[in-house]
PDB file of C-alpha atoms in Angstrom:
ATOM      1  CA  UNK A   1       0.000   0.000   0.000  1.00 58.00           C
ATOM      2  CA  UNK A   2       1.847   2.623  -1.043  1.00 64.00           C
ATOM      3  CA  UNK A   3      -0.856   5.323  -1.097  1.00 90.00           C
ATOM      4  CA  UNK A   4       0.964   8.780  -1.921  1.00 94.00           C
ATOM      5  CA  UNK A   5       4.269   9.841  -2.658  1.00 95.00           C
ATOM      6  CA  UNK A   6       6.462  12.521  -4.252  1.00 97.00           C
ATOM      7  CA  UNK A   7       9.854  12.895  -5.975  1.00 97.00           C
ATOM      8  CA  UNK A   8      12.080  14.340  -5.094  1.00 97.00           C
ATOM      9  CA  UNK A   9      11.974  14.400  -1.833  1.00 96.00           C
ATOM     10  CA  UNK A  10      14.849  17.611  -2.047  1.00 97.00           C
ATOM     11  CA  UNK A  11      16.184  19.216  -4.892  1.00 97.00           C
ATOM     12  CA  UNK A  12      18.358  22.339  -5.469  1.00 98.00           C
ATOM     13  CA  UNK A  13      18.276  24.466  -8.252  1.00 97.00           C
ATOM     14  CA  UNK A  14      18.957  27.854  -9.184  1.00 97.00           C
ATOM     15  CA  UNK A  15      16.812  30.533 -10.515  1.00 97.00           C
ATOM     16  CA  UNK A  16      15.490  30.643 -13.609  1.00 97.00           C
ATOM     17  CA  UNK A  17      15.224  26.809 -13.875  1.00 97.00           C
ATOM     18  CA  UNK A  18      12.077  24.718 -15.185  1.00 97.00           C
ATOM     19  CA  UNK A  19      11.542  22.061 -11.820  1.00 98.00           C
ATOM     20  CA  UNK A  20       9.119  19.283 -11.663  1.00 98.00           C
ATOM     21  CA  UNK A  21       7.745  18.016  -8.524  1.00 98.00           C
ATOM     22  CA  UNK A  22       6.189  14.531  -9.226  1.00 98.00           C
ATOM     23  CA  UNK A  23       2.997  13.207  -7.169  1.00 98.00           C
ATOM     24  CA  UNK A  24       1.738   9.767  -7.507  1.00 97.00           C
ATOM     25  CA  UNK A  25      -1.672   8.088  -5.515  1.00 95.00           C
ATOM     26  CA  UNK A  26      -2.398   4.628  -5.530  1.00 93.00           C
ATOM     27  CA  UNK A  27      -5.705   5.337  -4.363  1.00 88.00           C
ATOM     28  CA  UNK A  28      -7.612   6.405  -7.558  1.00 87.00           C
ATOM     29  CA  UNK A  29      -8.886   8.900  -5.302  1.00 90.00           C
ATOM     30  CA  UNK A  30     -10.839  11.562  -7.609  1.00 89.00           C
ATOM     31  CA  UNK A  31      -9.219  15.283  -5.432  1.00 90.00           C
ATOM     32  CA  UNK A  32      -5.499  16.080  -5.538  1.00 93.00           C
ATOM     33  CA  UNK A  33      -3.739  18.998  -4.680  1.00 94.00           C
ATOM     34  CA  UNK A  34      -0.553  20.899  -4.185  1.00 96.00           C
ATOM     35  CA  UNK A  35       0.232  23.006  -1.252  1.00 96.00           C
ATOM     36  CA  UNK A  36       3.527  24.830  -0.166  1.00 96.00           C
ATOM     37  CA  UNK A  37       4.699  25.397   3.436  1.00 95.00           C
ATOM     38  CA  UNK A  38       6.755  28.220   4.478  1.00 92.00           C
ATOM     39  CA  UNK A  39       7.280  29.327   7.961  1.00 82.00           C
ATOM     40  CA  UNK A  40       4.674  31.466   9.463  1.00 75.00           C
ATOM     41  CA  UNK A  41       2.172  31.217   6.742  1.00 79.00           C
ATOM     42  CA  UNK A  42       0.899  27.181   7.302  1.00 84.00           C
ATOM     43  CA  UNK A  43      -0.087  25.377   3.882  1.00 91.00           C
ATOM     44  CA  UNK A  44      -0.995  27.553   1.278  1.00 92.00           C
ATOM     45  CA  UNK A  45      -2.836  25.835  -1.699  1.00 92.00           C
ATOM     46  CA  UNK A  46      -1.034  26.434  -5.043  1.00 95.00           C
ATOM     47  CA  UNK A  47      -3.464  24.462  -7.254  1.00 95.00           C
ATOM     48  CA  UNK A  48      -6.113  21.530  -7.201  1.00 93.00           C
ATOM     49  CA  UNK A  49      -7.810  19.064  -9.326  1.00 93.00           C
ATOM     50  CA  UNK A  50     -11.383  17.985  -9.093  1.00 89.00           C
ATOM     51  CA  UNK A  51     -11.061  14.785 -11.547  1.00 90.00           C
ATOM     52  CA  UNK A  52      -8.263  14.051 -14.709  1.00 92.00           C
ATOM     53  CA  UNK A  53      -8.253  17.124 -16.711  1.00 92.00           C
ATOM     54  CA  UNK A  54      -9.833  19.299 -14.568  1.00 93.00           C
ATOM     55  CA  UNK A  55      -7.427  21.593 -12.527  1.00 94.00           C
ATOM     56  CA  UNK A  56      -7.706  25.131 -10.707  1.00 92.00           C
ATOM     57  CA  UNK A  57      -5.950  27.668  -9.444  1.00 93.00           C
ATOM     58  CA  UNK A  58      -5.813  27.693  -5.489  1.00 90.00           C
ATOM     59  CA  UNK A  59      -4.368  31.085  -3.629  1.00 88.00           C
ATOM     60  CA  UNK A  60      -1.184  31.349  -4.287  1.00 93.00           C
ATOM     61  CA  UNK A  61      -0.829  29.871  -8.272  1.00 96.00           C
ATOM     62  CA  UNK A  62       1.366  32.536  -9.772  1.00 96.00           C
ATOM     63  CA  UNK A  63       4.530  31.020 -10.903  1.00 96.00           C
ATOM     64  CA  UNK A  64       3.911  27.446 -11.316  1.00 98.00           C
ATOM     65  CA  UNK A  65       1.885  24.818 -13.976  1.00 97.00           C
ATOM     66  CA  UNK A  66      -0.145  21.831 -13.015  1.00 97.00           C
ATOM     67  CA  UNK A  67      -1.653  19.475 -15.542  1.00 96.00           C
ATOM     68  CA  UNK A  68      -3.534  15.927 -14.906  1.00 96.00           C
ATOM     69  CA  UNK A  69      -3.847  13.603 -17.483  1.00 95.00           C
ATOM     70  CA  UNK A  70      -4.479  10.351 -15.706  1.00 94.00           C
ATOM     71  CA  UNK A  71      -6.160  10.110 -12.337  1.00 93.00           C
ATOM     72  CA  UNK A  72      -3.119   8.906 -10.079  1.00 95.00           C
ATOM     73  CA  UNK A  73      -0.686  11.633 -11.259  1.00 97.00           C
ATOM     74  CA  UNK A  74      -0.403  15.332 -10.809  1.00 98.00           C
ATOM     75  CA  UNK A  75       2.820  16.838 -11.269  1.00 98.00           C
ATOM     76  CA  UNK A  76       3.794  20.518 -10.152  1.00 98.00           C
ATOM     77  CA  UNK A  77       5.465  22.581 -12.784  1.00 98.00           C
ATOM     78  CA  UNK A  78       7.392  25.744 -11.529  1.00 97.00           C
ATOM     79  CA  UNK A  79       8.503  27.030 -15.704  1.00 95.00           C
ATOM     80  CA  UNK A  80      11.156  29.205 -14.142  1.00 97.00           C
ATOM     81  CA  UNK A  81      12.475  29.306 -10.616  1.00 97.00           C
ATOM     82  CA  UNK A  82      12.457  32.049  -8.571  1.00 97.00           C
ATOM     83  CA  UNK A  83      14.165  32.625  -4.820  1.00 97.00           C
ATOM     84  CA  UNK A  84      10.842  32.730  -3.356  1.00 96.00           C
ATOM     85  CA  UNK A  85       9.594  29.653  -4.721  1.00 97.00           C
ATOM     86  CA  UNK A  86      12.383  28.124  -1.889  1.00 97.00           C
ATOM     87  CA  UNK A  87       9.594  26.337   0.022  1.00 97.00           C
ATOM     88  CA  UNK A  88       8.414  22.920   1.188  1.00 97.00           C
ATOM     89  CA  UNK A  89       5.676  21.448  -0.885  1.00 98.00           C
ATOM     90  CA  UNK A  90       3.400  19.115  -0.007  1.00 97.00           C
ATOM     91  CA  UNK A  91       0.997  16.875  -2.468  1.00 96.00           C
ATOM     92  CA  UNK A  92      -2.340  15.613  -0.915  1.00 93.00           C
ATOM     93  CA  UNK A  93      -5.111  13.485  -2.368  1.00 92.00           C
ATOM     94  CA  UNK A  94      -8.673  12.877  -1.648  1.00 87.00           C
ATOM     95  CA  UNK A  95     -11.274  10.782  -2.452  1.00 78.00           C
ATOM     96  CA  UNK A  96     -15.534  11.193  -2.784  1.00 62.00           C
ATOM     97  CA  UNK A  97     -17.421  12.658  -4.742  1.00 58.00           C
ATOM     98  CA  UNK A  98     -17.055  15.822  -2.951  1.00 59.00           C
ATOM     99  CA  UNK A  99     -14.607  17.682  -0.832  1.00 59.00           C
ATOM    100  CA  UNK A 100     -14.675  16.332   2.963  1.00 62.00           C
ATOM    101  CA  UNK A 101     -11.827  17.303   4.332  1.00 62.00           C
ATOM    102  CA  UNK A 102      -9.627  14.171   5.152  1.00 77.00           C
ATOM    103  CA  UNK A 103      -6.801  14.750   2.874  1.00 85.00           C
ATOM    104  CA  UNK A 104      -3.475  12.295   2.652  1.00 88.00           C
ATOM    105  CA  UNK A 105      -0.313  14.211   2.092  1.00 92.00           C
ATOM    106  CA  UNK A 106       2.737  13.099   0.496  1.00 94.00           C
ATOM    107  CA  UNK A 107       5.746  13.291   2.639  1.00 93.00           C
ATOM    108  CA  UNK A 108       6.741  16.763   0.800  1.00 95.00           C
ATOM    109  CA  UNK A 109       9.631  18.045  -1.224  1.00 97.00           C
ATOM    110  CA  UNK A 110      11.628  20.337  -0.215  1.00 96.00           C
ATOM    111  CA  UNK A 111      13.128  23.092  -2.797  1.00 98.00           C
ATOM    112  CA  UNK A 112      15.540  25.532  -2.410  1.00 97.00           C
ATOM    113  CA  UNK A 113      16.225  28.207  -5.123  1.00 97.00           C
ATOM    114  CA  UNK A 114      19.640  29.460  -5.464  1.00 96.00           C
TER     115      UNK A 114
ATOM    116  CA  UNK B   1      -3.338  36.418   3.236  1.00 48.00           C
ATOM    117  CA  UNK B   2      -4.125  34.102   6.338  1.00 49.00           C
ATOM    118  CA  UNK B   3      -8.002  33.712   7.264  1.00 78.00           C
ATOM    119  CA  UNK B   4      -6.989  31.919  10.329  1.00 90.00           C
ATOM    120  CA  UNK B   5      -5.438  32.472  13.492  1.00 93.00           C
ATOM    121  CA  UNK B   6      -3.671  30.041  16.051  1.00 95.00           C
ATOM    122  CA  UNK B   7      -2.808  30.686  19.510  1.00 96.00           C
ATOM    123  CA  UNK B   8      -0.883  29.606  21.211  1.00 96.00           C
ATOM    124  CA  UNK B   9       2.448  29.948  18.295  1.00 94.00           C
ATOM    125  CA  UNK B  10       4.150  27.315  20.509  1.00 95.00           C
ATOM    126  CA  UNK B  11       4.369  25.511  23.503  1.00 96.00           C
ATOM    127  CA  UNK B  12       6.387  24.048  26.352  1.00 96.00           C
ATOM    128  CA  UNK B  13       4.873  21.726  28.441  1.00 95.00           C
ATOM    129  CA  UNK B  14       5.626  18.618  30.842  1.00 96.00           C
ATOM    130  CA  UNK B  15       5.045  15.553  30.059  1.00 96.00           C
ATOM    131  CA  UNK B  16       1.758  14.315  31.478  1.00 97.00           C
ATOM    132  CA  UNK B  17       0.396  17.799  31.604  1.00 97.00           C
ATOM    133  CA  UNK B  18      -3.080  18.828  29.270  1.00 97.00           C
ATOM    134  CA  UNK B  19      -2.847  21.251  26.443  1.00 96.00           C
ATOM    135  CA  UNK B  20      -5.527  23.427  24.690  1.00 97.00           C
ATOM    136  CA  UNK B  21      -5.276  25.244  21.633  1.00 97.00           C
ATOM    137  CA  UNK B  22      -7.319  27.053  19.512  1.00 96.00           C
ATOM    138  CA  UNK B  23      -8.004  28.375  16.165  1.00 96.00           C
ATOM    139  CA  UNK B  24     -10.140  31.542  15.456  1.00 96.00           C
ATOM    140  CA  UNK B  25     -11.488  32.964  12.183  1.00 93.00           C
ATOM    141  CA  UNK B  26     -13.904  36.073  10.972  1.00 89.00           C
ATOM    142  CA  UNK B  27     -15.242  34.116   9.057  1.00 87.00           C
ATOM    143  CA  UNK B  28     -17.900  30.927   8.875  1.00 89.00           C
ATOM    144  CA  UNK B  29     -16.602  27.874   8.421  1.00 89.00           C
ATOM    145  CA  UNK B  30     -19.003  24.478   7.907  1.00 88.00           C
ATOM    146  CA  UNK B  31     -16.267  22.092   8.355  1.00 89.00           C
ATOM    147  CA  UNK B  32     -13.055  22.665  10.888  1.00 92.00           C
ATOM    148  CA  UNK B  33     -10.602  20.039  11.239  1.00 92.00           C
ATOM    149  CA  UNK B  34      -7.024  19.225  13.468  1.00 95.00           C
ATOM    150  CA  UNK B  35      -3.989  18.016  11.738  1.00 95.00           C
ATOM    151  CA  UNK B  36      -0.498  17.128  13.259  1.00 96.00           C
ATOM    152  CA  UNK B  37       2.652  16.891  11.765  1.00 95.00           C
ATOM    153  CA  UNK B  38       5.545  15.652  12.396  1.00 94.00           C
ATOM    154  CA  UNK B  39       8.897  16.608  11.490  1.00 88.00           C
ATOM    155  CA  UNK B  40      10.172  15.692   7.745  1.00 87.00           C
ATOM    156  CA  UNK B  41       6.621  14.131   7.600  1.00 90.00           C
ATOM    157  CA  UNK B  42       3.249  15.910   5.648  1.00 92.00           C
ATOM    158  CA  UNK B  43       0.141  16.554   7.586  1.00 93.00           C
ATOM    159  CA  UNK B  44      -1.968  13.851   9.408  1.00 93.00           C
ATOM    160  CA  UNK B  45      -5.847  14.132  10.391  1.00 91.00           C
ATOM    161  CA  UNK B  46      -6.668  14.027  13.650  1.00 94.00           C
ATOM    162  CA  UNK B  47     -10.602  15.063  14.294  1.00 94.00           C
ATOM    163  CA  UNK B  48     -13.007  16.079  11.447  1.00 91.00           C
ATOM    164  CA  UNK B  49     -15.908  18.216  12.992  1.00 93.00           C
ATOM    165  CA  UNK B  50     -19.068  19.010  10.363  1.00 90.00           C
ATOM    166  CA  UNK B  51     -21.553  20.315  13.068  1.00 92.00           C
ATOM    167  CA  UNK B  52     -21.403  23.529  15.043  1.00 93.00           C
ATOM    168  CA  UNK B  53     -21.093  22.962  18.804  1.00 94.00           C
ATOM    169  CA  UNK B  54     -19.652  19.305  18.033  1.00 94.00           C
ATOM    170  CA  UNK B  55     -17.510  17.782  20.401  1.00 96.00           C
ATOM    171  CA  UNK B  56     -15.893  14.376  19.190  1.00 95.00           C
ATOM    172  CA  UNK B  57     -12.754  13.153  20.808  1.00 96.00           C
ATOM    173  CA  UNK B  58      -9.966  10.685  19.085  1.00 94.00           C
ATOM    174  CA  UNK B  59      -8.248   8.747  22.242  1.00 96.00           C
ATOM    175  CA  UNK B  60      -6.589  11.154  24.342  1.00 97.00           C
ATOM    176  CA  UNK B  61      -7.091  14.459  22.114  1.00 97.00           C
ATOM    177  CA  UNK B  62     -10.733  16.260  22.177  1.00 97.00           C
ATOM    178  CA  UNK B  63     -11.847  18.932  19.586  1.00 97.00           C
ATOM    179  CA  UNK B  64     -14.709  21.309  19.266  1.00 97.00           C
ATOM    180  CA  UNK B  65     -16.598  23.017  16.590  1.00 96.00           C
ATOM    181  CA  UNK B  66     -17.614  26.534  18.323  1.00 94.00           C
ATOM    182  CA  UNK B  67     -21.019  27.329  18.411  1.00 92.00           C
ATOM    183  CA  UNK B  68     -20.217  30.833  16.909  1.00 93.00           C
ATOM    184  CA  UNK B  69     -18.791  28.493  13.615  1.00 92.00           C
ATOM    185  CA  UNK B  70     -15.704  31.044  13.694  1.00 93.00           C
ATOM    186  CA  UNK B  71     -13.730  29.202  16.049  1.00 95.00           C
ATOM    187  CA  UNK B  72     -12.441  25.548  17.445  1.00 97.00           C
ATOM    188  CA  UNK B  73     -10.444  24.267  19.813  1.00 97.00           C
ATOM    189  CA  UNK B  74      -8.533  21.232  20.396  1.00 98.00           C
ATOM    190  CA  UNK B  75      -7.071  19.606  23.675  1.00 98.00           C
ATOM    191  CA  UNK B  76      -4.921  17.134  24.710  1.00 97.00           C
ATOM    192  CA  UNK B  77      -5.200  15.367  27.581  1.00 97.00           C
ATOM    193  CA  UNK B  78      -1.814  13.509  29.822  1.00 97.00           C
ATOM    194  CA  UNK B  79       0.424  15.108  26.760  1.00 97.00           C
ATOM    195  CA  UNK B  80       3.885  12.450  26.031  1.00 96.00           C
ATOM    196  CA  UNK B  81       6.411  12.500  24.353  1.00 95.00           C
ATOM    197  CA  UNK B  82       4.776  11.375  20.714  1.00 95.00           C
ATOM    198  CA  UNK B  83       2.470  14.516  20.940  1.00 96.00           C
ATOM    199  CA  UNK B  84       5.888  16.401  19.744  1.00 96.00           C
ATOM    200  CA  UNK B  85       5.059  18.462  16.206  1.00 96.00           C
ATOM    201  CA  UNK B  86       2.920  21.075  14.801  1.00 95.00           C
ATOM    202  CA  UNK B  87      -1.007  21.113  14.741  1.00 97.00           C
ATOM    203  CA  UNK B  88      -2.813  22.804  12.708  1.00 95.00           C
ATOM    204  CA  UNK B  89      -6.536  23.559  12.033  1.00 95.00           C
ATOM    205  CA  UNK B  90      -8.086  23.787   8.726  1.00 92.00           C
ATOM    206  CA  UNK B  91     -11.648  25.210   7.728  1.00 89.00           C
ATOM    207  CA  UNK B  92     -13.467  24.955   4.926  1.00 85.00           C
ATOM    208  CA  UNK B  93     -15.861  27.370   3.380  1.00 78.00           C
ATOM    209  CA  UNK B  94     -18.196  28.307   0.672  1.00 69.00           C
ATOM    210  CA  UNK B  95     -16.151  31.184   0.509  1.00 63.00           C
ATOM    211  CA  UNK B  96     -13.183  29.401  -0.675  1.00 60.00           C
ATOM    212  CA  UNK B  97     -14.358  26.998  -2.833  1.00 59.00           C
ATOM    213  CA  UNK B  98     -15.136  24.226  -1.089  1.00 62.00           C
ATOM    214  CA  UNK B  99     -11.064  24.259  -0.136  1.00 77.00           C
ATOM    215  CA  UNK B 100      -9.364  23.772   2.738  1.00 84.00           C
ATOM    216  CA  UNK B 101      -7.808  26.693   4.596  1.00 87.00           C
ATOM    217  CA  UNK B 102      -4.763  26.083   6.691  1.00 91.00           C
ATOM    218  CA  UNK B 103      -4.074  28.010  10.349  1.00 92.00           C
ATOM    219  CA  UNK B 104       0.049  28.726  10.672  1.00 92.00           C
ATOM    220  CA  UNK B 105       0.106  26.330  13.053  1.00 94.00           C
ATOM    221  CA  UNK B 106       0.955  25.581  17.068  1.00 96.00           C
ATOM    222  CA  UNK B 107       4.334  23.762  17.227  1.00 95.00           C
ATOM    223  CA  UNK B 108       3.761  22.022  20.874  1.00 96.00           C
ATOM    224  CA  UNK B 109       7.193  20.755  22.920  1.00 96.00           C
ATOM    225  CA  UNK B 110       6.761  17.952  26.107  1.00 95.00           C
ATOM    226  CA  UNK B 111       9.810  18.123  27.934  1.00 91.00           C
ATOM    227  CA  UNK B 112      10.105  14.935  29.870  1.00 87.00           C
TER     228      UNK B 112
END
């Protein structure tokens, strides 16, 4: 049961860079969604998707790409890095029909932008 | 910008000793829920509350949806050493989507 995981787990880069964070559920759960985690601000959603093919922007989406074309995966694109894109990021998943609020995060990735 | 608010930041207690916490908003929410998280580790649910003035407890931790729906409060009771980490509350709202919003967290120490 592996049920959700990300890659990688840390990665440096510097700015101006395309990254890729990967997420992967085993779940076939239909909700999945990307938050980041910076001190003093908790988890901030970047984006979210409802279903495969079906994404949306969350509160803080400037700067970074999401697509989902099968149900288990939904990577995080940032096109080019910035300083303050130096964060921890977590993927989360959730299943229903509707939102209901237990959501299973990955173990995060943690980015730093040089 | 934040919609909710934490108190306490952090925490030192003994171990054995209860904690309280609680998480305050301006705004409605119809669903508030308690997370903990350990270090290198994402989020974990602890209590899901969907009714206001809901009190539903999860072994020794007890949480409560405020009657006011602005506010909830979580407590745990004869803390050890495992409680270690950061809890946070979440709310959701029509007025966010249907999404999850995160507090900035309580990061609790038990000192032995």
């Amino acid at each position: 049961d592996a049920g959700i995981t990300q890659s990688p787990r840390y990665k440096i880069t510097e700015t101006g860079r395309q990254v890729t964070l990967m997420c992967h559920q085993t779940w076939s759960h239909s909700y999945m969604f990307w938050y980041r985690q910076d001190l003093g601000h908790g988890l901030r959603l970047i984006y979210y998707s409802a279903a495969a093919d079906i994404t949306d922007k969350g509160e803080v989406p400037d700067g970074y790409v999401v697509s989902r074309s099968k149900t288990e995966n939904f990577p995080l694109t940032l096109e080019s890095a910035t300083r303050s894109q130096t964060s921890v990021y977590f993927c989360a998943s959730s299943g229903g029909q509707s939102l209901t609020g237990e959501l299973f995060f990955g173990e995060g990735s943690r980015l730093t932008v040089l | 910008g934040q919609q909710l608010n934490q108190s306490p930041q952090s925490m030192f207690i003994q171990e054995g000793e209860d904690v309280s916490m609680n998480c305050t908003s301006s705004s409605i929410f119809n669903t508030w829920l308690w997370y903990k998280q350990d270090p290198g580790e994402g989020p974990v649910l602890l209590i899901a509350l969907y009714k206001a003035g809901e009190l539903t407890s999860n072994g020794r931790l007890t949480a409560q949806f405020g009657t006011t729906r602005k506010d909830s409060f979580l407590n745990i009771s004869a803390s050890i050493p495992s409680d270690v980490g950061i809890y946070f509350c979440a709310g959701q709202s029509n007025n966010y989507g249907q999404n999850f919003v995160f507090g900035p967290g309580t990061r609790l120490s038990v000192l032995p």
